[in-house]
mmCIF file of C-alpha atoms in Angstrom:
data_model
loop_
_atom_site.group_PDB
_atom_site.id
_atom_site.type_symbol
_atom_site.label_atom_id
_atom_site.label_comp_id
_atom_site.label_asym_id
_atom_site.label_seq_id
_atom_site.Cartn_x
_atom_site.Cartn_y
_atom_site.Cartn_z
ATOM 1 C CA UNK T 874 74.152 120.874 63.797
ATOM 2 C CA UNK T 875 73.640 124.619 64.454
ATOM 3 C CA UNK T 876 71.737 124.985 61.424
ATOM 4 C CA UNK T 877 69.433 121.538 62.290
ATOM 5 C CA UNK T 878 68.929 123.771 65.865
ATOM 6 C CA UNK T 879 67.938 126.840 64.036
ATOM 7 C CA UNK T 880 65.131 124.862 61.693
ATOM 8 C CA UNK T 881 64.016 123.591 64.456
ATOM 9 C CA UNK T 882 63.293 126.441 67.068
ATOM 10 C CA UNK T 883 61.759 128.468 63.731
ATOM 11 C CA UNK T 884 59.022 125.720 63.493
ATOM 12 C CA UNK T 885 58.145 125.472 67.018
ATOM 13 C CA UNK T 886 57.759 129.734 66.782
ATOM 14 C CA UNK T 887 55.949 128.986 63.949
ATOM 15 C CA UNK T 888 53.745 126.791 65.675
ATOM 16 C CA UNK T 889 53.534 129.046 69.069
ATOM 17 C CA UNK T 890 51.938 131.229 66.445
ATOM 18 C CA UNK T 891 49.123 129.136 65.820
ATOM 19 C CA UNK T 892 48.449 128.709 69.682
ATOM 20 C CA UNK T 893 48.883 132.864 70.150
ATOM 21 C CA UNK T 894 46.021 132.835 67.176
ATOM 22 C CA UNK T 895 43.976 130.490 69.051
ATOM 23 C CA UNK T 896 44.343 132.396 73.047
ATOM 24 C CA UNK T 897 43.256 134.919 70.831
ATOM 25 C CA UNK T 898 39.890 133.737 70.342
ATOM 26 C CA UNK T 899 40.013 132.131 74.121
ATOM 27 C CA UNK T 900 40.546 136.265 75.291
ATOM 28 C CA UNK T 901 37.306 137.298 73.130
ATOM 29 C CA UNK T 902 35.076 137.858 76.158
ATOM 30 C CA UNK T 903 37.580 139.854 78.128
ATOM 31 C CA UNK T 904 39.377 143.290 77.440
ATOM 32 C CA UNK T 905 42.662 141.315 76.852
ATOM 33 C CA UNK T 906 41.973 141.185 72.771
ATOM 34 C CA UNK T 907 44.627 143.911 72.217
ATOM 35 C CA UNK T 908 47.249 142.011 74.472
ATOM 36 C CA UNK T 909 46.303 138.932 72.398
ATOM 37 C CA UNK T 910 47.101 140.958 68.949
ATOM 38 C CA UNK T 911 50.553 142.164 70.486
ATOM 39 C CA UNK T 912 51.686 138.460 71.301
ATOM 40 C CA UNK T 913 50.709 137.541 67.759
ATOM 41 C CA UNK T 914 52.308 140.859 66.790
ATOM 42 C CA UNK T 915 55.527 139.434 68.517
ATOM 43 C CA UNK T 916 55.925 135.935 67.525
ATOM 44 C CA UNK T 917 55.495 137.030 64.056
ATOM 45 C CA UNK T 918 58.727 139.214 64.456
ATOM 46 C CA UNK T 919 60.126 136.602 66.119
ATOM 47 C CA UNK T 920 59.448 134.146 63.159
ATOM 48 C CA UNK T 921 60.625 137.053 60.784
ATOM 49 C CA UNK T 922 64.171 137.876 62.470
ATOM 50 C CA UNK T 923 64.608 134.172 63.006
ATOM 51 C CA UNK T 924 63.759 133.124 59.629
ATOM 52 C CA UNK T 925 65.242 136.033 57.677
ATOM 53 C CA UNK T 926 68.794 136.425 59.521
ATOM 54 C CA UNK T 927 69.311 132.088 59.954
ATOM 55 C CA UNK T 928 68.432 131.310 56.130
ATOM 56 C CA UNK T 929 67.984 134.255 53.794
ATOM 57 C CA UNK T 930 71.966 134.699 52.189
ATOM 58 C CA UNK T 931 73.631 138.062 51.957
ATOM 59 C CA UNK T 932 71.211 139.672 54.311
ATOM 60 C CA UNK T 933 72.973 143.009 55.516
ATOM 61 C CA UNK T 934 73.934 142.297 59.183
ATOM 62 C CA UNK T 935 72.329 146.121 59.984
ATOM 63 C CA UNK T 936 68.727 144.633 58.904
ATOM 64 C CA UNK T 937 69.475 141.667 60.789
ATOM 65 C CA UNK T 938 70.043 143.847 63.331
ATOM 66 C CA UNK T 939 66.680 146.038 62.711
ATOM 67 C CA UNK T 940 65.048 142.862 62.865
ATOM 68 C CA UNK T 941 65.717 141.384 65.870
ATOM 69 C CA UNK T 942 65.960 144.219 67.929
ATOM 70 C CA UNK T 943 62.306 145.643 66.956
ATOM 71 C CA UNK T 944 61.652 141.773 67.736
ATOM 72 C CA UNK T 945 62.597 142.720 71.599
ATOM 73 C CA UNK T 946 60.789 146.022 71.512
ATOM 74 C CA UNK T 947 57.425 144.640 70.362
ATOM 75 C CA UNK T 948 57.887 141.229 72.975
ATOM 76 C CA UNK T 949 57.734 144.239 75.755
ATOM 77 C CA UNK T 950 54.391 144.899 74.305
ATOM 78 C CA UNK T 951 51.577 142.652 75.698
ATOM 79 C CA UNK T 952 52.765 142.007 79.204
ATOM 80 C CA UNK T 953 52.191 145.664 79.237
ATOM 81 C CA UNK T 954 48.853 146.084 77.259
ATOM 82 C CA UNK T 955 47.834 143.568 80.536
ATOM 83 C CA UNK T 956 48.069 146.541 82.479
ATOM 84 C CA UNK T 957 45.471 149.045 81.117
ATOM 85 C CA UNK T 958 42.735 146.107 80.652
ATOM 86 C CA UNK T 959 40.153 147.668 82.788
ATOM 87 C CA UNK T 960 37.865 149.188 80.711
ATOM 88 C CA UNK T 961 36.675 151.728 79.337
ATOM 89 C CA UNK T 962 41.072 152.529 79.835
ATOM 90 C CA UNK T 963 41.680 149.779 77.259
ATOM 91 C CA UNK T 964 40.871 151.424 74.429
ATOM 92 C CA UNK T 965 42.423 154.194 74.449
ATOM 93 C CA UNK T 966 45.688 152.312 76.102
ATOM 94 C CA UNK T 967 47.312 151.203 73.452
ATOM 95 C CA UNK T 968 47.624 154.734 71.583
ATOM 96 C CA UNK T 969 48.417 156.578 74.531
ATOM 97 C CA UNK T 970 50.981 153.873 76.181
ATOM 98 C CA UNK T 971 52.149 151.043 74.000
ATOM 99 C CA UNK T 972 52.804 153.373 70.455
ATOM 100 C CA UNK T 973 54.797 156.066 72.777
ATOM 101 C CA UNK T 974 56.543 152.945 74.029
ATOM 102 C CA UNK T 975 57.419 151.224 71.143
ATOM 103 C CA UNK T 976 58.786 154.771 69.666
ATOM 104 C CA UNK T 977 60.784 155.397 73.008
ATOM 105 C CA UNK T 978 62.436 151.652 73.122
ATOM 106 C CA UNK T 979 62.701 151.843 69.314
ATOM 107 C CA UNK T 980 64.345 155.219 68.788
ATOM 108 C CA UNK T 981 67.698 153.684 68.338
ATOM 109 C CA UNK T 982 66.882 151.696 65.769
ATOM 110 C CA UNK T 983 64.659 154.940 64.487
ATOM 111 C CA UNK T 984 67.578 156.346 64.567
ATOM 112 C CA UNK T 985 69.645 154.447 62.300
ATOM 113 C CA UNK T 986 67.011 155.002 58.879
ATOM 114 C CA UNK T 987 68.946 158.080 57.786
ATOM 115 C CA UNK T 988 70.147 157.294 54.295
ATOM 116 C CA UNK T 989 73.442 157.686 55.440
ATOM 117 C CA UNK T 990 73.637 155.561 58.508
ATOM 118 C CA UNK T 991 71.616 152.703 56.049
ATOM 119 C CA UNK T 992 72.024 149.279 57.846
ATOM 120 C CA UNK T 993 74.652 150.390 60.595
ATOM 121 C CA UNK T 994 74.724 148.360 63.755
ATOM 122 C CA UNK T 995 72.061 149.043 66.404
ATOM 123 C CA UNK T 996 73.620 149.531 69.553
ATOM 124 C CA UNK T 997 71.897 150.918 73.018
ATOM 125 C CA UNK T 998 74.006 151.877 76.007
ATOM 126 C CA UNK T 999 72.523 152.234 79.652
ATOM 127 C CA UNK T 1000 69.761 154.463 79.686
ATOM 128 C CA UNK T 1001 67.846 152.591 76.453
ATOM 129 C CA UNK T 1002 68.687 149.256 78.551
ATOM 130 C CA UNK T 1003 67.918 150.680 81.961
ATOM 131 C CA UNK T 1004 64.308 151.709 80.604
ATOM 132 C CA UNK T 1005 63.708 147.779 79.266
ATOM 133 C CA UNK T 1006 64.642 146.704 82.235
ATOM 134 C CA UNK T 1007 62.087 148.565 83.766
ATOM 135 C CA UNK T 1008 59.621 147.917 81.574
ATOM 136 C CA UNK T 1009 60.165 143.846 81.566
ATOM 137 C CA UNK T 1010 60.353 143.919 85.031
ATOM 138 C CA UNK T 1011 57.288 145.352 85.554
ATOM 139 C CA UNK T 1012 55.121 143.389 82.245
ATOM 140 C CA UNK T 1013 56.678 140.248 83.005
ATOM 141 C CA UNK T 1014 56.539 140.619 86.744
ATOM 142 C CA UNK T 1015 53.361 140.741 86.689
ATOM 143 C CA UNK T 1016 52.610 136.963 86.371
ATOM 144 C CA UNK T 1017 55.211 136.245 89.324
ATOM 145 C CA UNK T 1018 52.818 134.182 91.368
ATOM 146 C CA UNK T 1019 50.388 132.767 88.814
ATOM 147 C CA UNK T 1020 50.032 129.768 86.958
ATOM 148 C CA UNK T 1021 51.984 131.556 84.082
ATOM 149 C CA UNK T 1022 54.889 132.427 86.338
ATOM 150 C CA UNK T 1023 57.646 130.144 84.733
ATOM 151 C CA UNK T 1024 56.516 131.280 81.199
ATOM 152 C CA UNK T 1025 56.646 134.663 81.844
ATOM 153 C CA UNK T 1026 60.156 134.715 83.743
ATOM 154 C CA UNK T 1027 61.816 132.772 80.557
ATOM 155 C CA UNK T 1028 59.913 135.044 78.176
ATOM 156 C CA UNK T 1029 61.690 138.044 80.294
ATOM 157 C CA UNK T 1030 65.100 136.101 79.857
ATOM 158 C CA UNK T 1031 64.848 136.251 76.340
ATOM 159 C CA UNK T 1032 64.074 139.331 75.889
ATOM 160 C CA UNK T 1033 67.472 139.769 78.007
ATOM 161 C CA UNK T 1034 69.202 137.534 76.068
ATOM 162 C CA UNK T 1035 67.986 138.658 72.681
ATOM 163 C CA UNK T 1036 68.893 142.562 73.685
ATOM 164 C CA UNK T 1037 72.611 141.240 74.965
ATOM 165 C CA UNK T 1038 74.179 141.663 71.224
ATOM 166 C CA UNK T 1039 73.393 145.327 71.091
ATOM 167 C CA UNK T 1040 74.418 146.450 74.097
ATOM 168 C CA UNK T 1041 77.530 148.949 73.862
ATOM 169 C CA UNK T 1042 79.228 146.570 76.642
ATOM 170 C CA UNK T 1043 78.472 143.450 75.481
ATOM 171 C CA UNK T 1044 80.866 140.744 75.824
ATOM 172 C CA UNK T 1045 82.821 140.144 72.734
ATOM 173 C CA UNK T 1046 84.022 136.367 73.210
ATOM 174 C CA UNK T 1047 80.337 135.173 72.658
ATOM 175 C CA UNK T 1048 78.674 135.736 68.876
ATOM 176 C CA UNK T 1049 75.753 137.854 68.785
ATOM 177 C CA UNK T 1050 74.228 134.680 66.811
ATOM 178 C CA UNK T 1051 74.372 132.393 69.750
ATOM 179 C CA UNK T 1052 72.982 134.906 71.891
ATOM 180 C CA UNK T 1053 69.876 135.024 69.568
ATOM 181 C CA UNK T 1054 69.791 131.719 68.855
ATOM 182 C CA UNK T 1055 69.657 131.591 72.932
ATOM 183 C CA UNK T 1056 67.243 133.965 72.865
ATOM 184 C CA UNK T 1057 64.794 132.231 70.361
ATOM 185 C CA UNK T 1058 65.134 129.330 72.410
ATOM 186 C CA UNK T 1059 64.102 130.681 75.692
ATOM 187 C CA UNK T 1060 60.901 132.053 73.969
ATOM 188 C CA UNK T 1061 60.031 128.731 72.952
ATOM 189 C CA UNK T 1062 60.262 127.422 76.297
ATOM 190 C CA UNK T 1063 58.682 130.135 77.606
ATOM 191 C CA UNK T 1064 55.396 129.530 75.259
ATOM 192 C CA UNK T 1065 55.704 125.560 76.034
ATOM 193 C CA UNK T 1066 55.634 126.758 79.435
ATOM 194 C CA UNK T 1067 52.651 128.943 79.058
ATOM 195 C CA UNK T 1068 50.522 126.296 77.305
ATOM 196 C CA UNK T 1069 51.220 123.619 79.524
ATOM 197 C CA UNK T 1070 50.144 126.039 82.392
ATOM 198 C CA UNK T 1071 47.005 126.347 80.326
ATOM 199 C CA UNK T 1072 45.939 123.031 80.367
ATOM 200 C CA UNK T 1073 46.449 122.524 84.011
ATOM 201 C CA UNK T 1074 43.956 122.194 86.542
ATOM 202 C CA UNK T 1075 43.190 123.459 90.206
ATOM 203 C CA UNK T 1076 42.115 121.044 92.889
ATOM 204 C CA UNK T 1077 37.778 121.537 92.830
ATOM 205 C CA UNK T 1078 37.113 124.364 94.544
ATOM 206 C CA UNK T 1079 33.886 126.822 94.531
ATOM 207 C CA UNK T 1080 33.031 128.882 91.654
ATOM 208 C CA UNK T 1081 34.118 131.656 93.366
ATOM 209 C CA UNK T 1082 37.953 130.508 93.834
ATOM 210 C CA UNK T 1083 37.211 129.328 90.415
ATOM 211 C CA UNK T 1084 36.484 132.540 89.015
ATOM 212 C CA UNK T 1085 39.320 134.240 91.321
ATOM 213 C CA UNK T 1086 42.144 131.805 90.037
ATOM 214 C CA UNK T 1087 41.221 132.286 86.595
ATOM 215 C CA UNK T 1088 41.269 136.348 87.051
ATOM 216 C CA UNK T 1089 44.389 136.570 88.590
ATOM 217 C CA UNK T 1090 46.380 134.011 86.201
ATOM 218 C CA UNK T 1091 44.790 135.725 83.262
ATOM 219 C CA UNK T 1092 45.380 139.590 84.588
ATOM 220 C CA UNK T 1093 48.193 139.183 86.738
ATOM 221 C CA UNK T 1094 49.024 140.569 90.329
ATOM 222 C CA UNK T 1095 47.923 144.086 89.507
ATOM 223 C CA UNK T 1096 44.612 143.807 88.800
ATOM 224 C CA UNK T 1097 43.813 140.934 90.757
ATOM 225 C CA UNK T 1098 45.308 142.693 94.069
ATOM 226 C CA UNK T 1099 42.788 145.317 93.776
ATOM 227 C CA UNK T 1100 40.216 143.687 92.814
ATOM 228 C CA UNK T 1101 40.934 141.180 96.067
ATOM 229 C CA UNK T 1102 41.122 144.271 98.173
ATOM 230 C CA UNK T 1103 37.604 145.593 97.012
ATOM 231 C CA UNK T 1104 35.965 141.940 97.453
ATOM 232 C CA UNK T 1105 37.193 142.531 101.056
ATOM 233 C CA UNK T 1106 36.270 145.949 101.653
ATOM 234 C CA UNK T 1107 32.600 144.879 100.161
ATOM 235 C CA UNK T 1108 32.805 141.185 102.616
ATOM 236 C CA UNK T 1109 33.299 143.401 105.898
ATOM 237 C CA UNK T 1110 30.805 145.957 104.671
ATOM 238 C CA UNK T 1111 28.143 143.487 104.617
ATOM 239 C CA UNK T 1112 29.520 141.730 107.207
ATOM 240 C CA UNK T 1113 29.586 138.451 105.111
ATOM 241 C CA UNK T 1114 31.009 135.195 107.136
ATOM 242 C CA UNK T 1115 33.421 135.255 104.552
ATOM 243 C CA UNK T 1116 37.565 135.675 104.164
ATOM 244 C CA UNK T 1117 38.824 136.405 100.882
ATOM 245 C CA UNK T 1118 42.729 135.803 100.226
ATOM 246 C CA UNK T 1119 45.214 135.044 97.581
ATOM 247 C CA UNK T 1120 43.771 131.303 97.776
ATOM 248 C CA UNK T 1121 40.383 132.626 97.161
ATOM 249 C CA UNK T 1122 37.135 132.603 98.910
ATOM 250 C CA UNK T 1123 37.445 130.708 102.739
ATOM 251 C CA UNK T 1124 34.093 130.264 104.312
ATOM 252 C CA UNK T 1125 34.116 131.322 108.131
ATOM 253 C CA UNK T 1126 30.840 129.370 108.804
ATOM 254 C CA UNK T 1127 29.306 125.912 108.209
ATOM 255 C CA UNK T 1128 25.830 126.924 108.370
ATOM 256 C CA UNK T 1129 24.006 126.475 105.136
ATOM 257 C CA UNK T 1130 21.845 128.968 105.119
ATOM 258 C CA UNK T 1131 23.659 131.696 106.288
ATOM 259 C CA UNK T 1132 26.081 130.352 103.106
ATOM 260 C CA UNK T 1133 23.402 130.721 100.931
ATOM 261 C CA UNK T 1134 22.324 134.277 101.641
ATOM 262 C CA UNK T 1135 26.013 135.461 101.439
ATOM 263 C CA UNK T 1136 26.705 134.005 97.576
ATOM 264 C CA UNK T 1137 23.526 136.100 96.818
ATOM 265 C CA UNK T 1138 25.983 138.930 97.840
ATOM 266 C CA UNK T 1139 28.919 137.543 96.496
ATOM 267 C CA UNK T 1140 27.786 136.700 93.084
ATOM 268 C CA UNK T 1141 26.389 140.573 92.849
ATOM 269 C CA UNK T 1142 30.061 141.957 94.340
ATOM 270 C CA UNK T 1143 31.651 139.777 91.687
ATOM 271 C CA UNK T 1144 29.886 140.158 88.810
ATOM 272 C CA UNK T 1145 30.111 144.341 89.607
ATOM 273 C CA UNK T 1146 33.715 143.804 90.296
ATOM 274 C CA UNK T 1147 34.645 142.191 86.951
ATOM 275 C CA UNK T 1148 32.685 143.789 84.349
ATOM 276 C CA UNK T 1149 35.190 146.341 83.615
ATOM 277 C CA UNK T 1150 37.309 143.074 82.653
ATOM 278 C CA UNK T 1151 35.483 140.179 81.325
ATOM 279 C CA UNK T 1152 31.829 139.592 79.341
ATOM 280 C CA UNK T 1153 29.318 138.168 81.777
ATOM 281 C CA UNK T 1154 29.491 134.920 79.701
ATOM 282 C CA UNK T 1155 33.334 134.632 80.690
ATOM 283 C CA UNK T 1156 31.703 134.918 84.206
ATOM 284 C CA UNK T 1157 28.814 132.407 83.820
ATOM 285 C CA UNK T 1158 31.618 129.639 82.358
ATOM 286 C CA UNK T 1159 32.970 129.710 86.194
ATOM 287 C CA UNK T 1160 29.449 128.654 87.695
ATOM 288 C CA UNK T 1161 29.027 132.080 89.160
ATOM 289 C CA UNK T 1162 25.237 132.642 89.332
ATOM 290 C CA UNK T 1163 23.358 135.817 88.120
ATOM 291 C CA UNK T 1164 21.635 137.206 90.745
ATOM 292 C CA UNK T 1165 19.386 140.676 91.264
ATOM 293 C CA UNK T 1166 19.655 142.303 94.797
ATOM 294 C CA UNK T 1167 17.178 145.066 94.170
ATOM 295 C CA UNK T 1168 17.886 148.608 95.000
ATOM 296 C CA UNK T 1169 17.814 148.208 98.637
ATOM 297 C CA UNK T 1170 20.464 146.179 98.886
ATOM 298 C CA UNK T 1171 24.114 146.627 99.834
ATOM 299 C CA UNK T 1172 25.630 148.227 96.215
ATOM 300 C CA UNK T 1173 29.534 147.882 95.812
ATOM 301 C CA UNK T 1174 29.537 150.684 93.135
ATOM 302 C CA UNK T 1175 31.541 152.663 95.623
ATOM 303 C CA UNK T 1176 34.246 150.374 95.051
ATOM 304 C CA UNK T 1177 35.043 151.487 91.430
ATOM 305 C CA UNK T 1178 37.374 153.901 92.313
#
């Protein structure tokens, strides 16, 4: 039965591989392409530790070990790479961030490929769990909110789950197999979870909440607080009849034409808003028009900073 259990979650992380491959090419017009490689990055380790340590014989339990603990250090990675997305940061982010913190979380293991400590047990004790805490809290945490919010908390759980067999206090009566084979199973939900959250739709709203639901669920709190903030800084600047809010965009007047003259406004704020984040294609999809204020106008490049 276990081993019916273990065939099975491999082919469903086999097959969240295909739909990591595919967001992939959904992410092309934003600066989330190297977030995208790290998730494929992941469930391939995933597929790897599973695959290797449930049906390759005489594997050494130390490079099962290696396996599924790297596994957990790379599944840190693109909740992470989320947060340097603003460009021109992005590039640079994942050499400067996510390398020194896949060698920090990973220096146990690193540890352990002395010829003479070949294949010994990984273990971590506080401080190595301590800092993935920290780190899943705040990758993972960063969804809390959006339309990916269940995904994302079961994706942290197995990360939990799949670290539990290395910690130096771990609790002997359960087998560090179970708790992997409960932490493949949580990250199976959690991408079930994800692409159902995908395919679901908001009630029809404006472009504008369109566009703003879309940022926040695909960048998370972070970004989309700040952004949210400048949209409202800009709004009271030009004194637009406008409220912005976690919702979105809340009109604070029914006359058309004063309506009209404000999305002029809006559309420019916007588009000068986002294009440290997405292509102006991603922003055209929404229904956002293009617009050209001219150089008199009100211009929110003050709000960059």
């Amino acid at each position: 039965m276990i081993r019916i259990l273990q065939a099975v979650i491999l082919l469903l992380l086999l097959r969240g591989l295909w739909f990591a491959w595919l967001a992939h090419g959904h992410l092309r017009l934003t600066t989330l392409t190297m977030a995208a490689k790290w998730t494929i990055a992941a469930i391939f380790m995933w597929c790897v530790a599973a695959g290797a340590s449930w049906f390759v014989s005489d594997i050494p339990a130390g490079v099962v070990d290696q396996l599924w603990y790297w596994t957990m250090v790379v599944s840190c990675c693109p909740p992470i790479a989320v947060l340097g997305a603003r460009s021109p940061t992005h590039r640079v982010w994942n050499y400067f961030i996510l390398m020194p913190l896949v060698a920090v979380l990973g220096w146990p293991a690193m540890t352990l490929w002395m010829p003479s400590d070949a294949w010994q047990p990984v273990e971590v004790g506080g401080p190595v769990l301590m800092a993935f805490g920290l780190v899943t809290v705040m990758g993972f945490g960063n969804f809390v909110g959006t339309r990916y919010t269940a995904a994302t908390f079961l994706a942290g759980l197995a990360v939990v789950a799949g670290l539990v067999p290395f910690a130096t206090f771990r609790p002997e009566s359960v087998a560090p197999d179970l708790w992997r084979i409960c932490s493949a199973t949580l990250i199976v939900l959690a991408g079930q979870a994800a692409i159902s959250a995908s395919k679901r739709q908001y009630a029809e709203e404006s472009p504008y909440t369109t566009i703003w639901n879309d940022f926040r669920d695909t960048f998370g709190l972070v970004w989309s607080v700040r952004i949210l903030e400048r949209l409202q800084e800009q709004g009271r600047r030009d004194q637009l009849p406008v409220e912005w809010s976690a919702e979105g965009l809340h009109w604070c007047t029914e006359d058309e034409s004063a309506r009209e003259a404000a999305e002029v406004k809006i559309s420019h704020t916007l588009r000068w808003l986002l294009r440290r984040f997405v292509e102006p294609e991603w922003i055209d999809a929404r229904g956002v028009p293009r617009v050209d204020l001219g150089a008199k106008e009100s211009d929110p490049s003050r709000l960059d900073s």
